[in-house]
Amino acid sequence: MVLAVVGLVVGLVLLVVAADRVVDEAESLSDRLGLSPIVVGALVVGLGTSLPEMVVSGLAAAQRDTIDLAIGNVVGSNAANLTLVLGTGATITRLSAPRPVFISHGGLVLASTLAAVGLLVDGSLARWEGALLLSAMLGAAAWLTITAPIEPALPEPTPPDDGDAGGGAGRGAMTLVVALATVVIGAQLLIGGALRIAEWLQASEGFIGLTILAIGTSLPELATTIASARRRSVEMIIGNIFGSNVFNSLAVVGVTGVVGTGRLDQTAPAGMIAMAAVTAAVVVIGVVGRSYSRLVGVGLLAVYPVIVVAAH
């Protein structure tokens, strides 16, 4: 039991640190390309902070006889992003954005969530369904880019010294590769520790995925949200959370369907439906109010335990 807890903690630490480094390197690239905060948050940061969910769910699906652990992780991560992470950000600072952002990005989050739930609610996920979700992810990425607000052009940065340019780019690429490899190692440790704890507690894999794994793999989103909230980068927060949930629903579930057995034995449909309901509520609040106040944040923080109970 002690080794299981140590493995789980070490895995979480590696995931958080490595995913954060991936995001840093990706953000540096996006800055050089002049992308808007919404695009950076949704595509770059959203993808980077969803790497733990992608790796954990993919490995869990490939190594287990069912996909309960993987899907529980996705359902729990999406729910945690919209309640714990978004709620935390809203309690630190008011999260506001233009209404078109909530309509386009929020609509995409809701559509992605409903698509994943619609395919999973019957208790199985065929490989062709996983491939369909992965294809939809490509369309979603294009939509996020097309509908992004247009940012004013920034002055060109001072060109780096030619002698150091190649070395800097090489070091950045090497850092990215090492960070990605560390994410994989952290995910393996996290899965092993979580499964041993689940056996000791006699808890279902779906419940462990919904709680321990979900909260653990949502830590990168939480860390990014807190840092962005302190700097008042509210559009980055909204883009990160919405983008992460789109990646989870389409890419992570898609990978799970392609590499896994397709069988769901212990994941309750009630948890998926509750996650979809929270997604719809968050989108509607954003479209109507164009922001998430501190009161909304506190309410979101209180919703997560309800989802866990509904899914158990």
PDB file of C-alpha atoms in Angstrom:
ATOM      1  CA  MET A   1       0.000   0.000   0.000  1.00  0.00           C
ATOM      2  CA  VAL A   2       2.830   2.399   0.863  1.00  0.00           C
ATOM      3  CA  LEU A   3       4.522   1.720  -2.475  1.00  0.00           C
ATOM      4  CA  ALA A   4       1.206   2.320  -4.265  1.00  0.00           C
ATOM      5  CA  VAL A   5       0.783   5.718  -2.604  1.00  0.00           C
ATOM      6  CA  VAL A   6       4.415   6.651  -3.321  1.00  0.00           C
ATOM      7  CA  GLY A   7       4.030   5.631  -6.962  1.00  0.00           C
ATOM      8  CA  LEU A   8       0.811   7.614  -7.282  1.00  0.00           C
ATOM      9  CA  VAL A   9       2.335  10.751  -5.730  1.00  0.00           C
ATOM     10  CA  VAL A  10       5.519  10.531  -7.799  1.00  0.00           C
ATOM     11  CA  GLY A  11       3.424   9.984 -10.916  1.00  0.00           C
ATOM     12  CA  LEU A  12       1.303  13.046 -10.166  1.00  0.00           C
ATOM     13  CA  VAL A  13       4.377  15.204  -9.570  1.00  0.00           C
ATOM     14  CA  LEU A  14       5.989  14.076 -12.810  1.00  0.00           C
ATOM     15  CA  LEU A  15       2.767  14.691 -14.725  1.00  0.00           C
ATOM     16  CA  VAL A  16       2.296  18.197 -13.370  1.00  0.00           C
ATOM     17  CA  VAL A  17       5.914  19.301 -13.794  1.00  0.00           C
ATOM     18  CA  ALA A  18       6.379  17.714 -17.221  1.00  0.00           C
ATOM     19  CA  ALA A  19       3.038  18.907 -18.629  1.00  0.00           C
ATOM     20  CA  ASP A  20       3.795  22.419 -17.382  1.00  0.00           C
ATOM     21  CA  ARG A  21       7.123  22.328 -19.211  1.00  0.00           C
ATOM     22  CA  VAL A  22       5.405  21.148 -22.393  1.00  0.00           C
ATOM     23  CA  VAL A  23       3.015  24.085 -22.137  1.00  0.00           C
ATOM     24  CA  ASP A  24       5.885  26.544 -21.603  1.00  0.00           C
ATOM     25  CA  GLU A  25       7.681  25.366 -24.729  1.00  0.00           C
ATOM     26  CA  ALA A  26       4.449  25.354 -26.763  1.00  0.00           C
ATOM     27  CA  GLU A  27       3.523  28.853 -25.571  1.00  0.00           C
ATOM     28  CA  SER A  28       6.916  30.150 -26.664  1.00  0.00           C
ATOM     29  CA  LEU A  29       6.226  28.771 -30.129  1.00  0.00           C
ATOM     30  CA  SER A  30       2.727  30.280 -30.233  1.00  0.00           C
ATOM     31  CA  ASP A  31       4.066  33.693 -29.182  1.00  0.00           C
ATOM     32  CA  ARG A  32       6.463  33.667 -32.113  1.00  0.00           C
ATOM     33  CA  LEU A  33       3.502  32.872 -34.419  1.00  0.00           C
ATOM     34  CA  GLY A  34       1.432  35.768 -33.026  1.00  0.00           C
ATOM     35  CA  LEU A  35      -1.645  33.735 -32.025  1.00  0.00           C
ATOM     36  CA  SER A  36      -4.431  35.248 -29.890  1.00  0.00           C
ATOM     37  CA  PRO A  37      -4.872  34.314 -26.181  1.00  0.00           C
ATOM     38  CA  ILE A  38      -8.006  32.293 -26.993  1.00  0.00           C
ATOM     39  CA  VAL A  39      -6.175  30.234 -29.619  1.00  0.00           C
ATOM     40  CA  VAL A  40      -3.162  29.807 -27.340  1.00  0.00           C
ATOM     41  CA  GLY A  41      -5.414  28.749 -24.471  1.00  0.00           C
ATOM     42  CA  ALA A  42      -7.630  26.411 -26.488  1.00  0.00           C
ATOM     43  CA  LEU A  43      -5.149  24.840 -28.879  1.00  0.00           C
ATOM     44  CA  VAL A  44      -1.679  25.162 -27.349  1.00  0.00           C
ATOM     45  CA  VAL A  45      -2.308  25.211 -23.596  1.00  0.00           C
ATOM     46  CA  GLY A  46      -5.455  23.094 -23.892  1.00  0.00           C
ATOM     47  CA  LEU A  47      -3.592  20.386 -25.777  1.00  0.00           C
ATOM     48  CA  GLY A  48      -0.601  20.562 -23.450  1.00  0.00           C
ATOM     49  CA  THR A  49      -2.636  20.288 -20.256  1.00  0.00           C
ATOM     50  CA  SER A  50      -4.680  17.451 -21.778  1.00  0.00           C
ATOM     51  CA  LEU A  51      -1.562  15.356 -22.387  1.00  0.00           C
ATOM     52  CA  PRO A  52      -1.888  13.603 -18.992  1.00  0.00           C
ATOM     53  CA  GLU A  53      -5.483  12.585 -19.774  1.00  0.00           C
ATOM     54  CA  MET A  54      -4.437  11.424 -23.238  1.00  0.00           C
ATOM     55  CA  VAL A  55      -1.529   9.311 -22.004  1.00  0.00           C
ATOM     56  CA  VAL A  56      -3.262   7.954 -18.889  1.00  0.00           C
ATOM     57  CA  SER A  57      -6.472   7.011 -20.700  1.00  0.00           C
ATOM     58  CA  GLY A  58      -4.654   5.581 -23.713  1.00  0.00           C
ATOM     59  CA  LEU A  59      -2.338   3.407 -21.623  1.00  0.00           C
ATOM     60  CA  ALA A  60      -5.162   2.349 -19.310  1.00  0.00           C
ATOM     61  CA  ALA A  61      -7.352   1.352 -22.260  1.00  0.00           C
ATOM     62  CA  ALA A  62      -4.536  -0.617 -23.900  1.00  0.00           C
ATOM     63  CA  GLN A  63      -3.546  -2.450 -20.704  1.00  0.00           C
ATOM     64  CA  ARG A  64      -6.978  -3.301 -19.226  1.00  0.00           C
ATOM     65  CA  ASP A  65      -9.775  -5.669 -20.234  1.00  0.00           C
ATOM     66  CA  THR A  66     -12.276  -2.799 -20.187  1.00  0.00           C
ATOM     67  CA  ILE A  67     -12.125   0.936 -20.853  1.00  0.00           C
ATOM     68  CA  ASP A  68     -13.777   1.893 -17.548  1.00  0.00           C
ATOM     69  CA  LEU A  69     -10.616   3.401 -16.059  1.00  0.00           C
ATOM     70  CA  ALA A  70      -9.936   5.437 -19.201  1.00  0.00           C
ATOM     71  CA  ILE A  71     -13.491   6.716 -19.649  1.00  0.00           C
ATOM     72  CA  GLY A  72     -13.867   7.390 -15.928  1.00  0.00           C
ATOM     73  CA  ASN A  73     -10.760   9.549 -16.211  1.00  0.00           C
ATOM     74  CA  VAL A  74     -12.250  11.539 -19.108  1.00  0.00           C
ATOM     75  CA  VAL A  75     -15.639  12.034 -17.440  1.00  0.00           C
ATOM     76  CA  GLY A  76     -14.017  13.038 -14.162  1.00  0.00           C
ATOM     77  CA  SER A  77     -11.449  15.316 -15.832  1.00  0.00           C
ATOM     78  CA  ASN A  78     -14.090  17.151 -17.858  1.00  0.00           C
ATOM     79  CA  ALA A  79     -16.252  17.553 -14.775  1.00  0.00           C
ATOM     80  CA  ALA A  80     -13.281  18.701 -12.680  1.00  0.00           C
ATOM     81  CA  ASN A  81     -12.235  21.228 -15.332  1.00  0.00           C
ATOM     82  CA  LEU A  82     -15.689  22.824 -15.412  1.00  0.00           C
ATOM     83  CA  THR A  83     -16.265  22.767 -11.644  1.00  0.00           C
ATOM     84  CA  LEU A  84     -13.031  22.660  -9.637  1.00  0.00           C
ATOM     85  CA  VAL A  85     -10.737  24.404 -12.144  1.00  0.00           C
ATOM     86  CA  LEU A  86     -13.160  26.950 -13.618  1.00  0.00           C
ATOM     87  CA  GLY A  87     -14.642  27.528 -10.164  1.00  0.00           C
ATOM     88  CA  THR A  88     -11.202  28.208  -8.692  1.00  0.00           C
ATOM     89  CA  GLY A  89     -10.370  30.679 -11.450  1.00  0.00           C
ATOM     90  CA  ALA A  90     -13.692  32.505 -11.033  1.00  0.00           C
ATOM     91  CA  THR A  91     -13.206  32.863  -7.280  1.00  0.00           C
ATOM     92  CA  ILE A  92      -9.812  34.507  -7.869  1.00  0.00           C
ATOM     93  CA  THR A  93     -10.935  36.914 -10.585  1.00  0.00           C
ATOM     94  CA  ARG A  94     -14.010  37.509 -12.695  1.00  0.00           C
ATOM     95  CA  LEU A  95     -13.690  35.527 -15.945  1.00  0.00           C
ATOM     96  CA  SER A  96     -15.145  37.498 -18.839  1.00  0.00           C
ATOM     97  CA  ALA A  97     -14.888  37.351 -22.628  1.00  0.00           C
ATOM     98  CA  PRO A  98     -16.824  38.613 -25.661  1.00  0.00           C
ATOM     99  CA  ARG A  99     -20.117  36.779 -26.234  1.00  0.00           C
ATOM    100  CA  PRO A 100     -18.953  35.346 -29.620  1.00  0.00           C
ATOM    101  CA  VAL A 101     -16.193  33.507 -27.734  1.00  0.00           C
ATOM    102  CA  PHE A 102     -18.722  31.809 -25.476  1.00  0.00           C
ATOM    103  CA  ILE A 103     -20.982  31.020 -28.432  1.00  0.00           C
ATOM    104  CA  SER A 104     -18.292  29.548 -30.698  1.00  0.00           C
ATOM    105  CA  HIS A 105     -15.990  27.891 -28.161  1.00  0.00           C
ATOM    106  CA  GLY A 106     -18.734  27.019 -25.697  1.00  0.00           C
ATOM    107  CA  GLY A 107     -20.871  25.575 -28.480  1.00  0.00           C
ATOM    108  CA  LEU A 108     -17.943  23.429 -29.598  1.00  0.00           C
ATOM    109  CA  VAL A 109     -17.358  22.170 -26.046  1.00  0.00           C
ATOM    110  CA  LEU A 110     -21.021  21.228 -25.684  1.00  0.00           C
ATOM    111  CA  ALA A 111     -21.182  19.552 -29.097  1.00  0.00           C
ATOM    112  CA  SER A 112     -17.982  17.570 -28.394  1.00  0.00           C
ATOM    113  CA  THR A 113     -19.252  16.462 -24.987  1.00  0.00           C
ATOM    114  CA  LEU A 114     -22.636  15.371 -26.338  1.00  0.00           C
ATOM    115  CA  ALA A 115     -20.949  13.472 -29.169  1.00  0.00           C
ATOM    116  CA  ALA A 116     -18.745  11.513 -26.750  1.00  0.00           C
ATOM    117  CA  VAL A 117     -21.597  10.822 -24.310  1.00  0.00           C
ATOM    118  CA  GLY A 118     -23.885   9.778 -27.155  1.00  0.00           C
ATOM    119  CA  LEU A 119     -21.396   7.140 -28.281  1.00  0.00           C
ATOM    120  CA  LEU A 120     -20.602   5.922 -24.742  1.00  0.00           C
ATOM    121  CA  VAL A 121     -24.017   5.837 -23.093  1.00  0.00           C
ATOM    122  CA  ASP A 122     -24.816   2.383 -24.537  1.00  0.00           C
ATOM    123  CA  GLY A 123     -21.896   0.882 -22.589  1.00  0.00           C
ATOM    124  CA  SER A 124     -19.463   0.349 -25.456  1.00  0.00           C
ATOM    125  CA  LEU A 125     -17.206   2.215 -27.872  1.00  0.00           C
ATOM    126  CA  ALA A 126     -16.358   0.664 -31.233  1.00  0.00           C
ATOM    127  CA  ARG A 127     -13.053   1.364 -32.955  1.00  0.00           C
ATOM    128  CA  TRP A 128     -14.792   3.108 -35.837  1.00  0.00           C
ATOM    129  CA  GLU A 129     -16.477   5.401 -33.305  1.00  0.00           C
ATOM    130  CA  GLY A 130     -13.097   6.232 -31.785  1.00  0.00           C
ATOM    131  CA  ALA A 131     -11.721   6.990 -35.244  1.00  0.00           C
ATOM    132  CA  LEU A 132     -14.742   9.206 -35.923  1.00  0.00           C
ATOM    133  CA  LEU A 133     -14.060  11.233 -32.777  1.00  0.00           C
ATOM    134  CA  LEU A 134     -10.396  11.629 -33.738  1.00  0.00           C
ATOM    135  CA  SER A 135     -11.455  12.917 -37.151  1.00  0.00           C
ATOM    136  CA  ALA A 136     -13.850  15.345 -35.476  1.00  0.00           C
ATOM    137  CA  MET A 137     -10.916  16.636 -33.411  1.00  0.00           C
ATOM    138  CA  LEU A 138      -9.210  17.833 -36.577  1.00  0.00           C
ATOM    139  CA  GLY A 139     -12.348  19.729 -37.560  1.00  0.00           C
ATOM    140  CA  ALA A 140     -12.630  21.177 -34.054  1.00  0.00           C
ATOM    141  CA  ALA A 141      -9.049  22.452 -34.167  1.00  0.00           C
ATOM    142  CA  ALA A 142      -9.770  24.151 -37.497  1.00  0.00           C
ATOM    143  CA  TRP A 143     -12.962  25.694 -36.085  1.00  0.00           C
ATOM    144  CA  LEU A 144     -11.157  27.054 -33.011  1.00  0.00           C
ATOM    145  CA  THR A 145      -8.590  28.698 -35.265  1.00  0.00           C
ATOM    146  CA  ILE A 146     -11.106  30.161 -37.720  1.00  0.00           C
ATOM    147  CA  THR A 147     -13.401  31.614 -35.046  1.00  0.00           C
ATOM    148  CA  ALA A 148     -10.588  33.068 -32.910  1.00  0.00           C
ATOM    149  CA  PRO A 149     -10.656  36.835 -32.310  1.00  0.00           C
ATOM    150  CA  ILE A 150      -8.232  38.780 -34.504  1.00  0.00           C
ATOM    151  CA  GLU A 151      -5.323  40.182 -32.509  1.00  0.00           C
ATOM    152  CA  PRO A 152      -3.477  43.374 -33.512  1.00  0.00           C
ATOM    153  CA  ALA A 153      -0.092  42.734 -34.987  1.00  0.00           C
ATOM    154  CA  LEU A 154       2.785  42.961 -32.523  1.00  0.00           C
ATOM    155  CA  PRO A 155       6.177  44.533 -33.311  1.00  0.00           C
ATOM    156  CA  GLU A 156       8.690  42.112 -34.668  1.00  0.00           C
ATOM    157  CA  PRO A 157      11.083  40.867 -31.962  1.00  0.00           C
ATOM    158  CA  THR A 158      14.805  41.535 -32.269  1.00  0.00           C
ATOM    159  CA  PRO A 159      16.317  38.663 -34.252  1.00  0.00           C
ATOM    160  CA  PRO A 160      18.544  36.406 -32.146  1.00  0.00           C
ATOM    161  CA  ASP A 161      22.223  36.082 -32.832  1.00  0.00           C
ATOM    162  CA  ASP A 162      22.736  33.628 -35.702  1.00  0.00           C
ATOM    163  CA  GLY A 163      25.293  31.663 -33.763  1.00  0.00           C
ATOM    164  CA  ASP A 164      22.838  30.894 -30.968  1.00  0.00           C
ATOM    165  CA  ALA A 165      19.594  30.483 -32.952  1.00  0.00           C
ATOM    166  CA  GLY A 166      20.169  26.903 -33.941  1.00  0.00           C
ATOM    167  CA  GLY A 167      21.289  25.901 -30.466  1.00  0.00           C
ATOM    168  CA  GLY A 168      18.278  27.583 -28.836  1.00  0.00           C
ATOM    169  CA  ALA A 169      15.844  25.842 -31.159  1.00  0.00           C
ATOM    170  CA  GLY A 170      17.613  22.527 -30.603  1.00  0.00           C
ATOM    171  CA  ARG A 171      17.484  22.897 -26.826  1.00  0.00           C
ATOM    172  CA  GLY A 172      13.794  23.799 -27.006  1.00  0.00           C
ATOM    173  CA  ALA A 173      13.012  20.719 -29.102  1.00  0.00           C
ATOM    174  CA  MET A 174      15.023  18.471 -26.767  1.00  0.00           C
ATOM    175  CA  THR A 175      13.236  19.917 -23.728  1.00  0.00           C
ATOM    176  CA  LEU A 176       9.883  19.213 -25.368  1.00  0.00           C
ATOM    177  CA  VAL A 177      10.835  15.597 -26.138  1.00  0.00           C
ATOM    178  CA  VAL A 178      12.112  14.969 -22.592  1.00  0.00           C
ATOM    179  CA  ALA A 179       8.987  16.542 -21.092  1.00  0.00           C
ATOM    180  CA  LEU A 180       6.713  14.368 -23.235  1.00  0.00           C
ATOM    181  CA  ALA A 181       8.651  11.242 -22.234  1.00  0.00           C
ATOM    182  CA  THR A 182       8.320  12.255 -18.582  1.00  0.00           C
ATOM    183  CA  VAL A 183       4.552  12.583 -19.032  1.00  0.00           C
ATOM    184  CA  VAL A 184       4.446   8.969 -20.203  1.00  0.00           C
ATOM    185  CA  ILE A 185       6.527   7.763 -17.243  1.00  0.00           C
ATOM    186  CA  GLY A 186       4.398   9.748 -14.802  1.00  0.00           C
ATOM    187  CA  ALA A 187       1.227   8.329 -16.320  1.00  0.00           C
ATOM    188  CA  GLN A 188       2.486   4.745 -15.912  1.00  0.00           C
ATOM    189  CA  LEU A 189       3.316   5.349 -12.242  1.00  0.00           C
ATOM    190  CA  LEU A 190      -0.042   7.026 -11.686  1.00  0.00           C
ATOM    191  CA  ILE A 191      -1.993   4.165 -13.253  1.00  0.00           C
ATOM    192  CA  GLY A 192      -0.098   1.524 -11.271  1.00  0.00           C
ATOM    193  CA  GLY A 193      -0.569   3.328  -7.963  1.00  0.00           C
ATOM    194  CA  ALA A 194      -4.242   4.077  -8.614  1.00  0.00           C
ATOM    195  CA  LEU A 195      -5.035   0.478  -9.521  1.00  0.00           C
ATOM    196  CA  ARG A 196      -3.335  -0.894  -6.410  1.00  0.00           C
ATOM    197  CA  ILE A 197      -5.218   1.588  -4.248  1.00  0.00           C
ATOM    198  CA  ALA A 198      -8.458   0.614  -6.005  1.00  0.00           C
ATOM    199  CA  GLU A 199      -7.836  -3.053  -5.228  1.00  0.00           C
ATOM    200  CA  TRP A 200      -7.047  -2.237  -1.591  1.00  0.00           C
ATOM    201  CA  LEU A 201     -10.207  -0.116  -1.252  1.00  0.00           C
ATOM    202  CA  GLN A 202     -12.231  -2.586  -3.338  1.00  0.00           C
ATOM    203  CA  ALA A 203     -13.424   0.350  -5.428  1.00  0.00           C
ATOM    204  CA  SER A 204     -14.427   0.073  -9.082  1.00  0.00           C
ATOM    205  CA  GLU A 205     -12.020   1.160 -11.808  1.00  0.00           C
ATOM    206  CA  GLY A 206     -14.622   3.601 -13.096  1.00  0.00           C
ATOM    207  CA  PHE A 207     -14.828   5.321  -9.704  1.00  0.00           C
ATOM    208  CA  ILE A 208     -11.032   5.515  -9.358  1.00  0.00           C
ATOM    209  CA  GLY A 209     -10.783   6.988 -12.838  1.00  0.00           C
ATOM    210  CA  LEU A 210     -13.483   9.519 -11.994  1.00  0.00           C
ATOM    211  CA  THR A 211     -11.833  10.675  -8.773  1.00  0.00           C
ATOM    212  CA  ILE A 212      -8.106   9.999  -8.185  1.00  0.00           C
ATOM    213  CA  LEU A 213      -7.013   9.914 -11.826  1.00  0.00           C
ATOM    214  CA  ALA A 214      -9.359  12.703 -12.912  1.00  0.00           C
ATOM    215  CA  ILE A 215      -8.261  15.156 -10.238  1.00  0.00           C
ATOM    216  CA  GLY A 216      -4.614  14.187 -10.720  1.00  0.00           C
ATOM    217  CA  THR A 217      -4.633  14.681 -14.476  1.00  0.00           C
ATOM    218  CA  SER A 218      -6.554  17.974 -14.074  1.00  0.00           C
ATOM    219  CA  LEU A 219      -3.779  19.466 -11.938  1.00  0.00           C
ATOM    220  CA  PRO A 220      -1.989  20.979 -14.979  1.00  0.00           C
ATOM    221  CA  GLU A 221      -5.200  22.830 -15.902  1.00  0.00           C
ATOM    222  CA  LEU A 222      -5.583  23.969 -12.292  1.00  0.00           C
ATOM    223  CA  ALA A 223      -1.987  25.199 -12.059  1.00  0.00           C
ATOM    224  CA  THR A 224      -2.301  27.050 -15.371  1.00  0.00           C
ATOM    225  CA  THR A 225      -5.624  28.583 -14.312  1.00  0.00           C
ATOM    226  CA  ILE A 226      -4.295  29.885 -10.994  1.00  0.00           C
ATOM    227  CA  ALA A 227      -1.221  31.391 -12.647  1.00  0.00           C
ATOM    228  CA  SER A 228      -3.330  32.991 -15.393  1.00  0.00           C
ATOM    229  CA  ALA A 229      -5.895  34.310 -12.883  1.00  0.00           C
ATOM    230  CA  ARG A 230      -3.185  36.063 -10.892  1.00  0.00           C
ATOM    231  CA  ARG A 231      -2.030  37.764 -14.095  1.00  0.00           C
ATOM    232  CA  ARG A 232      -5.668  38.503 -15.091  1.00  0.00           C
ATOM    233  CA  SER A 233      -5.231  36.488 -18.307  1.00  0.00           C
ATOM    234  CA  VAL A 234      -8.902  35.534 -18.245  1.00  0.00           C
ATOM    235  CA  GLU A 235      -9.240  34.645 -21.928  1.00  0.00           C
ATOM    236  CA  MET A 236      -6.340  32.231 -21.552  1.00  0.00           C
ATOM    237  CA  ILE A 237      -8.212  30.517 -18.696  1.00  0.00           C
ATOM    238  CA  ILE A 238     -11.446  30.161 -20.655  1.00  0.00           C
ATOM    239  CA  GLY A 239      -9.619  28.957 -23.752  1.00  0.00           C
ATOM    240  CA  ASN A 240      -7.567  26.470 -21.722  1.00  0.00           C
ATOM    241  CA  ILE A 241     -10.553  24.898 -19.959  1.00  0.00           C
ATOM    242  CA  PHE A 242     -12.807  24.805 -23.014  1.00  0.00           C
ATOM    243  CA  GLY A 243      -9.980  23.548 -25.212  1.00  0.00           C
ATOM    244  CA  SER A 244      -9.008  20.844 -22.714  1.00  0.00           C
ATOM    245  CA  ASN A 245     -12.563  19.508 -22.600  1.00  0.00           C
ATOM    246  CA  VAL A 246     -12.799  19.447 -26.385  1.00  0.00           C
ATOM    247  CA  PHE A 247      -9.535  17.474 -26.564  1.00  0.00           C
ATOM    248  CA  ASN A 248     -10.703  15.115 -23.812  1.00  0.00           C
ATOM    249  CA  SER A 249     -14.078  14.438 -25.425  1.00  0.00           C
ATOM    250  CA  LEU A 250     -12.800  13.969 -28.971  1.00  0.00           C
ATOM    251  CA  ALA A 251      -9.106  13.077 -28.920  1.00  0.00           C
ATOM    252  CA  VAL A 252      -8.819  11.210 -25.605  1.00  0.00           C
ATOM    253  CA  VAL A 253     -12.060   9.266 -25.976  1.00  0.00           C
ATOM    254  CA  GLY A 254     -11.136   8.675 -29.614  1.00  0.00           C
ATOM    255  CA  VAL A 255      -7.748   7.202 -28.704  1.00  0.00           C
ATOM    256  CA  THR A 256      -9.410   5.095 -26.003  1.00  0.00           C
ATOM    257  CA  GLY A 257     -11.829   3.660 -28.543  1.00  0.00           C
ATOM    258  CA  VAL A 258      -9.097   2.869 -31.058  1.00  0.00           C
ATOM    259  CA  VAL A 259      -6.653   1.141 -28.668  1.00  0.00           C
ATOM    260  CA  GLY A 260      -9.077  -0.302 -26.081  1.00  0.00           C
ATOM    261  CA  THR A 261     -11.467  -3.244 -25.952  1.00  0.00           C
ATOM    262  CA  GLY A 262     -14.533  -1.044 -26.283  1.00  0.00           C
ATOM    263  CA  ARG A 263     -16.257  -2.571 -23.209  1.00  0.00           C
ATOM    264  CA  LEU A 264     -17.648  -0.465 -20.355  1.00  0.00           C
ATOM    265  CA  ASP A 265     -18.628  -2.621 -17.384  1.00  0.00           C
ATOM    266  CA  GLN A 266     -18.543  -0.295 -14.366  1.00  0.00           C
ATOM    267  CA  THR A 267     -19.028   3.283 -15.598  1.00  0.00           C
ATOM    268  CA  ALA A 268     -22.512   4.551 -14.783  1.00  0.00           C
ATOM    269  CA  PRO A 269     -24.322   6.507 -17.536  1.00  0.00           C
ATOM    270  CA  ALA A 270     -25.518   8.881 -14.795  1.00  0.00           C
ATOM    271  CA  GLY A 271     -21.999  10.281 -14.440  1.00  0.00           C
ATOM    272  CA  MET A 272     -21.759  11.014 -18.167  1.00  0.00           C
ATOM    273  CA  ILE A 273     -25.188  12.646 -18.192  1.00  0.00           C
ATOM    274  CA  ALA A 274     -24.284  14.762 -15.145  1.00  0.00           C
ATOM    275  CA  MET A 275     -21.065  15.872 -16.869  1.00  0.00           C
ATOM    276  CA  ALA A 276     -23.018  16.836 -19.994  1.00  0.00           C
ATOM    277  CA  ALA A 277     -25.563  18.749 -17.894  1.00  0.00           C
ATOM    278  CA  VAL A 278     -22.800  20.742 -16.158  1.00  0.00           C
ATOM    279  CA  THR A 279     -21.233  21.494 -19.545  1.00  0.00           C
ATOM    280  CA  ALA A 280     -24.540  22.828 -20.866  1.00  0.00           C
ATOM    281  CA  ALA A 281     -25.060  24.939 -17.738  1.00  0.00           C
ATOM    282  CA  VAL A 282     -21.551  26.449 -17.912  1.00  0.00           C
ATOM    283  CA  VAL A 283     -21.972  27.307 -21.598  1.00  0.00           C
ATOM    284  CA  VAL A 284     -25.396  28.892 -21.066  1.00  0.00           C
ATOM    285  CA  ILE A 285     -24.124  30.977 -18.128  1.00  0.00           C
ATOM    286  CA  GLY A 286     -21.222  32.183 -20.271  1.00  0.00           C
ATOM    287  CA  VAL A 287     -23.383  33.074 -23.272  1.00  0.00           C
ATOM    288  CA  VAL A 288     -26.012  34.903 -21.185  1.00  0.00           C
ATOM    289  CA  GLY A 289     -23.735  36.663 -18.709  1.00  0.00           C
ATOM    290  CA  ARG A 290     -20.498  36.849 -20.766  1.00  0.00           C
ATOM    291  CA  SER A 291     -18.576  36.078 -17.597  1.00  0.00           C
ATOM    292  CA  TYR A 292     -18.215  33.817 -14.562  1.00  0.00           C
ATOM    293  CA  SER A 293     -18.486  35.721 -11.272  1.00  0.00           C
ATOM    294  CA  ARG A 294     -17.148  34.711  -7.859  1.00  0.00           C
ATOM    295  CA  LEU A 295     -20.658  33.498  -6.908  1.00  0.00           C
ATOM    296  CA  VAL A 296     -20.751  31.262  -9.982  1.00  0.00           C
ATOM    297  CA  GLY A 297     -17.281  29.986  -9.091  1.00  0.00           C
ATOM    298  CA  VAL A 298     -18.366  28.979  -5.593  1.00  0.00           C
ATOM    299  CA  GLY A 299     -21.414  27.239  -7.038  1.00  0.00           C
ATOM    300  CA  LEU A 300     -19.256  25.292  -9.499  1.00  0.00           C
ATOM    301  CA  LEU A 301     -16.925  24.163  -6.709  1.00  0.00           C
ATOM    302  CA  ALA A 302     -19.935  22.730  -4.863  1.00  0.00           C
ATOM    303  CA  VAL A 303     -21.156  20.785  -7.913  1.00  0.00           C
ATOM    304  CA  TYR A 304     -18.210  18.389  -8.310  1.00  0.00           C
ATOM    305  CA  PRO A 305     -19.051  16.158  -5.300  1.00  0.00           C
ATOM    306  CA  VAL A 306     -22.594  15.835  -6.678  1.00  0.00           C
ATOM    307  CA  ILE A 307     -21.234  14.509  -9.968  1.00  0.00           C
ATOM    308  CA  VAL A 308     -18.999  12.015  -8.153  1.00  0.00           C
ATOM    309  CA  VAL A 309     -21.972  10.716  -6.150  1.00  0.00           C
ATOM    310  CA  ALA A 310     -24.119  10.497  -9.284  1.00  0.00           C
ATOM    311  CA  ALA A 311     -21.449   8.519 -11.124  1.00  0.00           C
ATOM    312  CA  HIS A 312     -20.697   6.094  -8.294  1.00  0.00           C
TER     313      HIS A 312
END
